[in-house]
Amino acid sequence: MWGDAAEPAYGQMARLRHVRRVLDESPRLWPTAPAFSREARQDTVLAGEHPMRRGAWALVLTPMLHRDPEVWGADAGRFDPDRFDAQAVRSHPPHTYKPFGRARECA
């Protein structure tokens, strides 16, 4: 597989696409950050039906986010590394995959 070498060289790591998909799918099901919170910067309405006043906090349960059937399909609880092939990743809506919680954002 790697020629005469027992291990892949650094330059060959990019060819391990399936390994990368497994490494992305694993924390989708069991994220390292089980929850994170967000504070509303202004009065808003979430999902068109949940009013949220400025200064109010919301708790995002990451395992629920990562198992939402509207995003991940009816089998959202099943381990499937192909959810992270290049075409599938491009089709994911933004902010639906947060295995390490939220990234710090600038105001």
PDB file of C-alpha atoms in Angstrom:
ATOM      1  CA  MET A   1       0.000   0.000   0.000  1.00  0.00           C
ATOM      2  CA  TRP A   2       2.795   2.436   0.844  1.00  0.00           C
ATOM      3  CA  GLY A   3       5.449   0.815  -1.288  1.00  0.00           C
ATOM      4  CA  ASP A   4       8.432  -0.406   0.693  1.00  0.00           C
ATOM      5  CA  ALA A   5       7.655   1.872   3.641  1.00  0.00           C
ATOM      6  CA  ALA A   6       5.926   0.388   6.697  1.00  0.00           C
ATOM      7  CA  GLU A   7       4.189   3.704   7.421  1.00  0.00           C
ATOM      8  CA  PRO A   8       2.883   6.476   5.175  1.00  0.00           C
ATOM      9  CA  ALA A   9       5.038   9.550   4.756  1.00  0.00           C
ATOM     10  CA  TYR A  10       3.650  12.966   5.695  1.00  0.00           C
ATOM     11  CA  GLY A  11       3.077  13.799   2.018  1.00  0.00           C
ATOM     12  CA  GLN A  12       0.888  10.714   1.615  1.00  0.00           C
ATOM     13  CA  MET A  13      -1.478  11.588   4.468  1.00  0.00           C
ATOM     14  CA  ALA A  14      -3.823  13.545   2.191  1.00  0.00           C
ATOM     15  CA  ARG A  15      -4.600  10.300   0.367  1.00  0.00           C
ATOM     16  CA  LEU A  16      -6.123   8.803   3.541  1.00  0.00           C
ATOM     17  CA  ARG A  17      -9.538  10.286   2.736  1.00  0.00           C
ATOM     18  CA  HIS A  18     -11.556   7.531   4.403  1.00  0.00           C
ATOM     19  CA  VAL A  19      -9.573   7.936   7.622  1.00  0.00           C
ATOM     20  CA  ARG A  20     -10.421  11.650   7.584  1.00  0.00           C
ATOM     21  CA  ARG A  21     -14.128  10.866   7.127  1.00  0.00           C
ATOM     22  CA  VAL A  22     -13.999   8.439  10.087  1.00  0.00           C
ATOM     23  CA  LEU A  23     -12.273  11.121  12.183  1.00  0.00           C
ATOM     24  CA  ASP A  24     -15.070  13.582  11.334  1.00  0.00           C
ATOM     25  CA  GLU A  25     -17.968  11.156  11.800  1.00  0.00           C
ATOM     26  CA  SER A  26     -16.825   9.909  15.210  1.00  0.00           C
ATOM     27  CA  PRO A  27     -17.213  13.248  17.032  1.00  0.00           C
ATOM     28  CA  ARG A  28     -20.449  13.903  15.166  1.00  0.00           C
ATOM     29  CA  LEU A  29     -21.995  11.086  17.175  1.00  0.00           C
ATOM     30  CA  TRP A  30     -19.988  11.668  20.376  1.00  0.00           C
ATOM     31  CA  PRO A  31     -18.719  15.266  20.348  1.00  0.00           C
ATOM     32  CA  THR A  32     -16.057  16.346  22.816  1.00  0.00           C
ATOM     33  CA  ALA A  33     -18.181  19.354  23.781  1.00  0.00           C
ATOM     34  CA  PRO A  34     -21.593  17.976  24.827  1.00  0.00           C
ATOM     35  CA  ALA A  35     -23.110  21.466  24.938  1.00  0.00           C
ATOM     36  CA  PHE A  36     -22.340  25.130  24.473  1.00  0.00           C
ATOM     37  CA  SER A  37     -24.288  28.304  25.118  1.00  0.00           C
ATOM     38  CA  ARG A  38     -25.018  31.435  23.143  1.00  0.00           C
ATOM     39  CA  GLU A  39     -26.226  34.860  24.260  1.00  0.00           C
ATOM     40  CA  ALA A  40     -28.569  36.866  22.042  1.00  0.00           C
ATOM     41  CA  ARG A  41     -26.948  40.120  20.939  1.00  0.00           C
ATOM     42  CA  GLN A  42     -30.324  41.552  19.998  1.00  0.00           C
ATOM     43  CA  ASP A  43     -34.004  40.631  20.207  1.00  0.00           C
ATOM     44  CA  THR A  44     -34.662  37.881  17.682  1.00  0.00           C
ATOM     45  CA  VAL A  45     -36.867  34.928  16.827  1.00  0.00           C
ATOM     46  CA  LEU A  46     -35.258  31.500  16.468  1.00  0.00           C
ATOM     47  CA  ALA A  47     -36.562  29.215  13.729  1.00  0.00           C
ATOM     48  CA  GLY A  48     -39.393  31.633  13.093  1.00  0.00           C
ATOM     49  CA  GLU A  49     -41.219  30.720  16.305  1.00  0.00           C
ATOM     50  CA  HIS A  50     -39.065  31.071  19.438  1.00  0.00           C
ATOM     51  CA  PRO A  51     -38.696  34.686  20.615  1.00  0.00           C
ATOM     52  CA  MET A  52     -35.400  35.446  22.299  1.00  0.00           C
ATOM     53  CA  ARG A  53     -34.678  38.768  23.986  1.00  0.00           C
ATOM     54  CA  ARG A  54     -31.316  40.485  23.928  1.00  0.00           C
ATOM     55  CA  GLY A  55     -29.152  39.087  26.734  1.00  0.00           C
ATOM     56  CA  ALA A  56     -31.046  35.793  26.966  1.00  0.00           C
ATOM     57  CA  TRP A  57     -29.052  32.586  26.802  1.00  0.00           C
ATOM     58  CA  ALA A  58     -29.655  29.424  24.796  1.00  0.00           C
ATOM     59  CA  LEU A  59     -28.021  26.067  25.452  1.00  0.00           C
ATOM     60  CA  VAL A  60     -27.145  23.984  22.387  1.00  0.00           C
ATOM     61  CA  LEU A  61     -26.960  20.249  23.076  1.00  0.00           C
ATOM     62  CA  THR A  62     -24.361  19.147  20.565  1.00  0.00           C
ATOM     63  CA  PRO A  63     -25.434  15.471  20.307  1.00  0.00           C
ATOM     64  CA  MET A  64     -28.954  16.633  19.404  1.00  0.00           C
ATOM     65  CA  LEU A  65     -27.580  19.083  16.835  1.00  0.00           C
ATOM     66  CA  HIS A  66     -25.481  16.325  15.277  1.00  0.00           C
ATOM     67  CA  ARG A  67     -28.383  13.860  15.162  1.00  0.00           C
ATOM     68  CA  ASP A  68     -31.001  16.153  13.666  1.00  0.00           C
ATOM     69  CA  PRO A  69     -32.747  14.061  10.997  1.00  0.00           C
ATOM     70  CA  GLU A  70     -33.500  17.181   8.923  1.00  0.00           C
ATOM     71  CA  VAL A  71     -29.757  17.661   8.455  1.00  0.00           C
ATOM     72  CA  TRP A  72     -28.268  14.170   8.774  1.00  0.00           C
ATOM     73  CA  GLY A  73     -31.151  12.005   7.491  1.00  0.00           C
ATOM     74  CA  ALA A  74     -33.495   9.493   9.070  1.00  0.00           C
ATOM     75  CA  ASP A  75     -30.505   7.347  10.079  1.00  0.00           C
ATOM     76  CA  ALA A  76     -28.746  10.222  11.877  1.00  0.00           C
ATOM     77  CA  GLY A  77     -27.804   7.976  14.815  1.00  0.00           C
ATOM     78  CA  ARG A  78     -25.952   5.498  12.598  1.00  0.00           C
ATOM     79  CA  PHE A  79     -22.164   5.704  12.118  1.00  0.00           C
ATOM     80  CA  ASP A  80     -21.572   6.557   8.444  1.00  0.00           C
ATOM     81  CA  PRO A  81     -18.231   8.145   7.475  1.00  0.00           C
ATOM     82  CA  ASP A  82     -19.584   8.877   3.992  1.00  0.00           C
ATOM     83  CA  ARG A  83     -21.537  11.764   5.522  1.00  0.00           C
ATOM     84  CA  PHE A  84     -18.198  13.552   5.256  1.00  0.00           C
ATOM     85  CA  ASP A  85     -17.225  12.872   1.668  1.00  0.00           C
ATOM     86  CA  ALA A  86     -16.526  16.108  -0.211  1.00  0.00           C
ATOM     87  CA  GLN A  87     -19.952  16.375  -1.866  1.00  0.00           C
ATOM     88  CA  ALA A  88     -21.841  15.678   1.372  1.00  0.00           C
ATOM     89  CA  VAL A  89     -19.817  18.252   3.306  1.00  0.00           C
ATOM     90  CA  ARG A  90     -20.689  20.933   0.741  1.00  0.00           C
ATOM     91  CA  SER A  91     -24.396  20.143   1.199  1.00  0.00           C
ATOM     92  CA  HIS A  92     -24.389  20.507   5.023  1.00  0.00           C
ATOM     93  CA  PRO A  93     -26.062  23.708   6.199  1.00  0.00           C
ATOM     94  CA  PRO A  94     -23.737  26.031   8.125  1.00  0.00           C
ATOM     95  CA  HIS A  95     -23.380  25.590  11.888  1.00  0.00           C
ATOM     96  CA  THR A  96     -24.745  22.031  11.963  1.00  0.00           C
ATOM     97  CA  TYR A  97     -21.422  20.386  12.874  1.00  0.00           C
ATOM     98  CA  LYS A  98     -19.722  21.647  16.036  1.00  0.00           C
ATOM     99  CA  PRO A  99     -17.785  18.690  17.535  1.00  0.00           C
ATOM    100  CA  PHE A 100     -15.653  20.964  19.698  1.00  0.00           C
ATOM    101  CA  GLY A 101     -18.362  23.452  20.624  1.00  0.00           C
ATOM    102  CA  ARG A 102     -18.477  26.833  19.021  1.00  0.00           C
ATOM    103  CA  ALA A 103     -15.526  28.694  17.644  1.00  0.00           C
ATOM    104  CA  ARG A 104     -14.903  32.080  19.188  1.00  0.00           C
ATOM    105  CA  GLU A 105     -16.543  34.688  16.999  1.00  0.00           C
ATOM    106  CA  CYS A 106     -15.632  38.309  16.543  1.00  0.00           C
ATOM    107  CA  ALA A 107     -18.290  40.938  17.209  1.00  0.00           C
TER     108      ALA A 107
END
